[in-house]
Amino acid sequence: MLRQLVADIGESCNLTALSGAEVIYLDRVESAFPLRMELRPGTRVPIHCSASGKLFLAHLSSARRAAILDGLPLTRHTATTLTDRAALEAELEQILRQGYATDAEEFVDGLVCVAVPVLAGGRRQVRSAVALQAPSARMPLGRALQLVPRLGEAAQALGRTWA
């Protein structure tokens, strides 16, 4: 499914899961472009400044979210990383309303990401996330947001494979 998604949109896509207070890459298909960020399965990235991570945080119970954030330094990775807890909490509420999360060059300068949830067996439980990543020079965040419906189709298809 990820291969087809990458063929359709032309940018790298991945499947991630929550692992403690980090995001772990389960699978990834790279774009054919030479300019890309290679993140292999097993790679872990911060939860507070990645699209998938913020998506997972948004869908956690308030108690579990607080427990993770209480023990997490909101480390600045770029000029746009959210390091203020109130600002991050406000974005998490927005993610719940809109159904997707973004990384607007918050983890790596020049890299944008959009993530959507994979819901298990039609339930509202978020099992994983499907995301696209692209250099902002090639795909500005506004263009990436136009692909949310296609990402959602892939996420639904993956969700149907898990009972």
PDB file of C-alpha atoms in Angstrom:
ATOM      1  CA  MET A   1       0.000   0.000   0.000  1.00  0.00           C
ATOM      2  CA  LEU A   2       2.856   2.397   0.750  1.00  0.00           C
ATOM      3  CA  ARG A   3       4.460   1.666  -2.628  1.00  0.00           C
ATOM      4  CA  GLN A   4       1.228   2.555  -4.393  1.00  0.00           C
ATOM      5  CA  LEU A   5       0.830   5.696  -2.289  1.00  0.00           C
ATOM      6  CA  VAL A   6       4.358   6.839  -3.189  1.00  0.00           C
ATOM      7  CA  ALA A   7       3.687   6.052  -6.857  1.00  0.00           C
ATOM      8  CA  ASP A   8       0.510   8.169  -6.675  1.00  0.00           C
ATOM      9  CA  ILE A   9       1.922  11.208  -4.884  1.00  0.00           C
ATOM     10  CA  GLY A  10       5.611  11.042  -5.787  1.00  0.00           C
ATOM     11  CA  GLU A  11       6.999  11.634  -2.298  1.00  0.00           C
ATOM     12  CA  SER A  12       8.328   9.407   0.483  1.00  0.00           C
ATOM     13  CA  CYS A  13       5.691   7.842   2.736  1.00  0.00           C
ATOM     14  CA  ASN A  14       5.911   5.918   5.962  1.00  0.00           C
ATOM     15  CA  LEU A  15       3.988   3.881   8.487  1.00  0.00           C
ATOM     16  CA  THR A  16       4.764   4.690  12.121  1.00  0.00           C
ATOM     17  CA  ALA A  17       3.698   3.638  15.599  1.00  0.00           C
ATOM     18  CA  LEU A  18       3.969   5.056  19.090  1.00  0.00           C
ATOM     19  CA  SER A  19       6.794   3.559  21.153  1.00  0.00           C
ATOM     20  CA  GLY A  20       6.923   5.030  24.640  1.00  0.00           C
ATOM     21  CA  ALA A  21       7.598   8.734  24.186  1.00  0.00           C
ATOM     22  CA  GLU A  22       8.926   8.350  20.639  1.00  0.00           C
ATOM     23  CA  VAL A  23       7.709   7.508  17.168  1.00  0.00           C
ATOM     24  CA  ILE A  24       9.132   4.399  15.514  1.00  0.00           C
ATOM     25  CA  TYR A  25       9.164   3.812  11.764  1.00  0.00           C
ATOM     26  CA  LEU A  26       7.576   0.465  10.925  1.00  0.00           C
ATOM     27  CA  ASP A  27       7.900   0.782   7.153  1.00  0.00           C
ATOM     28  CA  ARG A  28       8.939   3.428   4.662  1.00  0.00           C
ATOM     29  CA  VAL A  29       9.028   3.781   0.900  1.00  0.00           C
ATOM     30  CA  GLU A  30      11.332   6.454  -0.486  1.00  0.00           C
ATOM     31  CA  SER A  31      10.564   8.715  -3.426  1.00  0.00           C
ATOM     32  CA  ALA A  32      12.598   8.353  -6.602  1.00  0.00           C
ATOM     33  CA  PHE A  33      13.984  11.898  -6.198  1.00  0.00           C
ATOM     34  CA  PRO A  34      17.627  12.196  -5.174  1.00  0.00           C
ATOM     35  CA  LEU A  35      16.781  14.888  -2.578  1.00  0.00           C
ATOM     36  CA  ARG A  36      15.150  13.034   0.313  1.00  0.00           C
ATOM     37  CA  MET A  37      15.669  12.136   3.947  1.00  0.00           C
ATOM     38  CA  GLU A  38      16.246   8.454   4.378  1.00  0.00           C
ATOM     39  CA  LEU A  39      14.656   7.060   7.542  1.00  0.00           C
ATOM     40  CA  ARG A  40      14.797   3.283   7.723  1.00  0.00           C
ATOM     41  CA  PRO A  41      12.353   1.038   9.594  1.00  0.00           C
ATOM     42  CA  GLY A  42      13.340   1.017  13.248  1.00  0.00           C
ATOM     43  CA  THR A  43      14.328   4.691  13.235  1.00  0.00           C
ATOM     44  CA  ARG A  44      12.941   6.654  16.182  1.00  0.00           C
ATOM     45  CA  VAL A  45      12.016  10.335  16.065  1.00  0.00           C
ATOM     46  CA  PRO A  46      10.767  12.793  18.709  1.00  0.00           C
ATOM     47  CA  ILE A  47       7.066  12.769  19.508  1.00  0.00           C
ATOM     48  CA  HIS A  48       6.586  16.525  20.014  1.00  0.00           C
ATOM     49  CA  CYS A  49       7.908  17.773  16.673  1.00  0.00           C
ATOM     50  CA  SER A  50       6.952  15.084  14.164  1.00  0.00           C
ATOM     51  CA  ALA A  51       3.583  14.913  12.429  1.00  0.00           C
ATOM     52  CA  SER A  52       3.008  11.300  13.455  1.00  0.00           C
ATOM     53  CA  GLY A  53       4.121  12.004  17.007  1.00  0.00           C
ATOM     54  CA  LYS A  54       1.757  14.917  17.443  1.00  0.00           C
ATOM     55  CA  LEU A  55      -1.027  12.809  15.920  1.00  0.00           C
ATOM     56  CA  PHE A  56      -0.425  10.074  18.504  1.00  0.00           C
ATOM     57  CA  LEU A  57      -0.250  12.593  21.361  1.00  0.00           C
ATOM     58  CA  ALA A  58      -3.526  14.169  20.258  1.00  0.00           C
ATOM     59  CA  HIS A  59      -5.332  10.827  20.375  1.00  0.00           C
ATOM     60  CA  LEU A  60      -4.053   9.712  23.783  1.00  0.00           C
ATOM     61  CA  SER A  61      -6.174   9.988  26.911  1.00  0.00           C
ATOM     62  CA  SER A  62      -5.505  13.238  28.744  1.00  0.00           C
ATOM     63  CA  ALA A  63      -3.825  11.318  31.594  1.00  0.00           C
ATOM     64  CA  ARG A  64      -1.467   9.395  29.313  1.00  0.00           C
ATOM     65  CA  ARG A  65      -0.698  12.511  27.268  1.00  0.00           C
ATOM     66  CA  ALA A  66       0.128  14.445  30.459  1.00  0.00           C
ATOM     67  CA  ALA A  67       2.345  11.623  31.729  1.00  0.00           C
ATOM     68  CA  ILE A  68       4.361  11.644  28.504  1.00  0.00           C
ATOM     69  CA  LEU A  69       4.628  15.424  28.280  1.00  0.00           C
ATOM     70  CA  ASP A  70       5.496  15.793  31.985  1.00  0.00           C
ATOM     71  CA  GLY A  71       8.602  13.676  31.444  1.00  0.00           C
ATOM     72  CA  LEU A  72       9.519  15.054  28.036  1.00  0.00           C
ATOM     73  CA  PRO A  73      11.890  17.936  27.396  1.00  0.00           C
ATOM     74  CA  LEU A  74      10.433  19.877  24.473  1.00  0.00           C
ATOM     75  CA  THR A  75      13.788  20.070  22.723  1.00  0.00           C
ATOM     76  CA  ARG A  76      14.174  22.631  19.949  1.00  0.00           C
ATOM     77  CA  HIS A  77      15.322  20.996  16.695  1.00  0.00           C
ATOM     78  CA  THR A  78      14.598  23.930  14.359  1.00  0.00           C
ATOM     79  CA  ALA A  79      13.352  27.508  14.624  1.00  0.00           C
ATOM     80  CA  THR A  80       9.753  26.268  14.243  1.00  0.00           C
ATOM     81  CA  THR A  81       9.810  23.472  16.848  1.00  0.00           C
ATOM     82  CA  LEU A  82       7.077  23.968  19.443  1.00  0.00           C
ATOM     83  CA  THR A  83       8.846  24.170  22.798  1.00  0.00           C
ATOM     84  CA  ASP A  84       6.008  25.795  24.737  1.00  0.00           C
ATOM     85  CA  ARG A  85       3.694  23.212  26.317  1.00  0.00           C
ATOM     86  CA  ALA A  86       0.568  25.395  26.027  1.00  0.00           C
ATOM     87  CA  ALA A  87       1.210  25.972  22.314  1.00  0.00           C
ATOM     88  CA  LEU A  88       1.749  22.241  21.773  1.00  0.00           C
ATOM     89  CA  GLU A  89      -1.457  21.395  23.664  1.00  0.00           C
ATOM     90  CA  ALA A  90      -3.390  23.901  21.516  1.00  0.00           C
ATOM     91  CA  GLU A  91      -2.034  22.268  18.357  1.00  0.00           C
ATOM     92  CA  LEU A  92      -2.992  18.808  19.660  1.00  0.00           C
ATOM     93  CA  GLU A  93      -6.583  19.996  20.095  1.00  0.00           C
ATOM     94  CA  GLN A  94      -6.551  21.335  16.535  1.00  0.00           C
ATOM     95  CA  ILE A  95      -5.255  17.977  15.283  1.00  0.00           C
ATOM     96  CA  LEU A  96      -8.219  16.222  16.889  1.00  0.00           C
ATOM     97  CA  ARG A  97     -10.613  18.623  15.168  1.00  0.00           C
ATOM     98  CA  GLN A  98      -9.068  18.426  11.705  1.00  0.00           C
ATOM     99  CA  GLY A  99      -8.107  14.729  11.666  1.00  0.00           C
ATOM    100  CA  TYR A 100      -4.482  15.103  10.542  1.00  0.00           C
ATOM    101  CA  ALA A 101      -1.190  16.473  11.863  1.00  0.00           C
ATOM    102  CA  THR A 102       1.636  18.416  10.274  1.00  0.00           C
ATOM    103  CA  ASP A 103       5.328  18.977  10.776  1.00  0.00           C
ATOM    104  CA  ALA A 104       6.108  22.411   9.321  1.00  0.00           C
ATOM    105  CA  GLU A 105       9.892  22.034   9.351  1.00  0.00           C
ATOM    106  CA  GLU A 106       9.755  21.407  13.116  1.00  0.00           C
ATOM    107  CA  PHE A 107      12.056  18.382  13.234  1.00  0.00           C
ATOM    108  CA  VAL A 108      14.357  19.012  10.245  1.00  0.00           C
ATOM    109  CA  ASP A 109      14.840  22.324   8.422  1.00  0.00           C
ATOM    110  CA  GLY A 110      13.471  22.065   4.894  1.00  0.00           C
ATOM    111  CA  LEU A 111      11.324  18.970   5.551  1.00  0.00           C
ATOM    112  CA  VAL A 112       7.524  19.003   5.779  1.00  0.00           C
ATOM    113  CA  CYS A 113       5.295  16.131   6.810  1.00  0.00           C
ATOM    114  CA  VAL A 114       1.578  15.368   7.005  1.00  0.00           C
ATOM    115  CA  ALA A 115       0.232  12.366   8.952  1.00  0.00           C
ATOM    116  CA  VAL A 116      -3.180  10.718   9.247  1.00  0.00           C
ATOM    117  CA  PRO A 117      -4.290   8.032  11.694  1.00  0.00           C
ATOM    118  CA  VAL A 118      -4.726   4.352  10.895  1.00  0.00           C
ATOM    119  CA  LEU A 119      -7.733   3.238  12.922  1.00  0.00           C
ATOM    120  CA  ALA A 120      -7.880  -0.414  13.950  1.00  0.00           C
ATOM    121  CA  GLY A 121     -10.789  -2.454  12.611  1.00  0.00           C
ATOM    122  CA  GLY A 122     -13.076   0.533  12.160  1.00  0.00           C
ATOM    123  CA  ARG A 123     -12.688   1.509  15.828  1.00  0.00           C
ATOM    124  CA  ARG A 124     -11.538   4.939  16.866  1.00  0.00           C
ATOM    125  CA  GLN A 125      -8.299   3.557  18.352  1.00  0.00           C
ATOM    126  CA  VAL A 126      -5.221   4.865  16.541  1.00  0.00           C
ATOM    127  CA  ARG A 127      -2.967   1.895  15.821  1.00  0.00           C
ATOM    128  CA  SER A 128      -0.436   3.659  13.618  1.00  0.00           C
ATOM    129  CA  ALA A 129      -0.051   6.599  11.259  1.00  0.00           C
ATOM    130  CA  VAL A 130       0.524   7.020   7.546  1.00  0.00           C
ATOM    131  CA  ALA A 131       2.568  10.048   6.612  1.00  0.00           C
ATOM    132  CA  LEU A 132       4.213  11.729   3.677  1.00  0.00           C
ATOM    133  CA  GLN A 133       7.511  13.597   3.945  1.00  0.00           C
ATOM    134  CA  ALA A 134       8.934  15.938   1.370  1.00  0.00           C
ATOM    135  CA  PRO A 135      11.463  18.704   1.008  1.00  0.00           C
ATOM    136  CA  SER A 136       9.587  21.978   1.345  1.00  0.00           C
ATOM    137  CA  ALA A 137      11.400  23.314  -1.727  1.00  0.00           C
ATOM    138  CA  ARG A 138       9.704  20.651  -3.840  1.00  0.00           C
ATOM    139  CA  MET A 139       6.406  20.342  -1.976  1.00  0.00           C
ATOM    140  CA  PRO A 140       5.338  23.250   0.229  1.00  0.00           C
ATOM    141  CA  LEU A 141       3.156  22.318   3.189  1.00  0.00           C
ATOM    142  CA  GLY A 142       0.068  23.746   1.457  1.00  0.00           C
ATOM    143  CA  ARG A 143       0.517  21.299  -1.421  1.00  0.00           C
ATOM    144  CA  ALA A 144       1.104  18.424   1.003  1.00  0.00           C
ATOM    145  CA  LEU A 145      -2.178  19.261   2.754  1.00  0.00           C
ATOM    146  CA  GLN A 146      -4.010  18.789  -0.544  1.00  0.00           C
ATOM    147  CA  LEU A 147      -2.957  15.120  -0.364  1.00  0.00           C
ATOM    148  CA  VAL A 148      -4.644  14.450   3.003  1.00  0.00           C
ATOM    149  CA  PRO A 149      -7.617  12.700   1.302  1.00  0.00           C
ATOM    150  CA  ARG A 150      -5.255  10.314  -0.542  1.00  0.00           C
ATOM    151  CA  LEU A 151      -3.344   9.630   2.675  1.00  0.00           C
ATOM    152  CA  GLY A 152      -6.670   8.948   4.373  1.00  0.00           C
ATOM    153  CA  GLU A 153      -7.590   6.376   1.712  1.00  0.00           C
ATOM    154  CA  ALA A 154      -4.322   4.539   2.317  1.00  0.00           C
ATOM    155  CA  ALA A 155      -4.844   4.694   6.105  1.00  0.00           C
ATOM    156  CA  GLN A 156      -8.357   3.266   5.771  1.00  0.00           C
ATOM    157  CA  ALA A 157      -7.086   0.436   3.602  1.00  0.00           C
ATOM    158  CA  LEU A 158      -4.392  -0.383   6.148  1.00  0.00           C
ATOM    159  CA  GLY A 159      -6.901  -0.187   8.996  1.00  0.00           C
ATOM    160  CA  ARG A 160      -9.098  -2.781   7.298  1.00  0.00           C
ATOM    161  CA  THR A 161      -6.201  -5.253   7.397  1.00  0.00           C
ATOM    162  CA  TRP A 162      -6.112  -5.130  11.229  1.00  0.00           C
ATOM    163  CA  ALA A 163      -9.008  -6.677  13.105  1.00  0.00           C
TER     164      ALA A 163
END
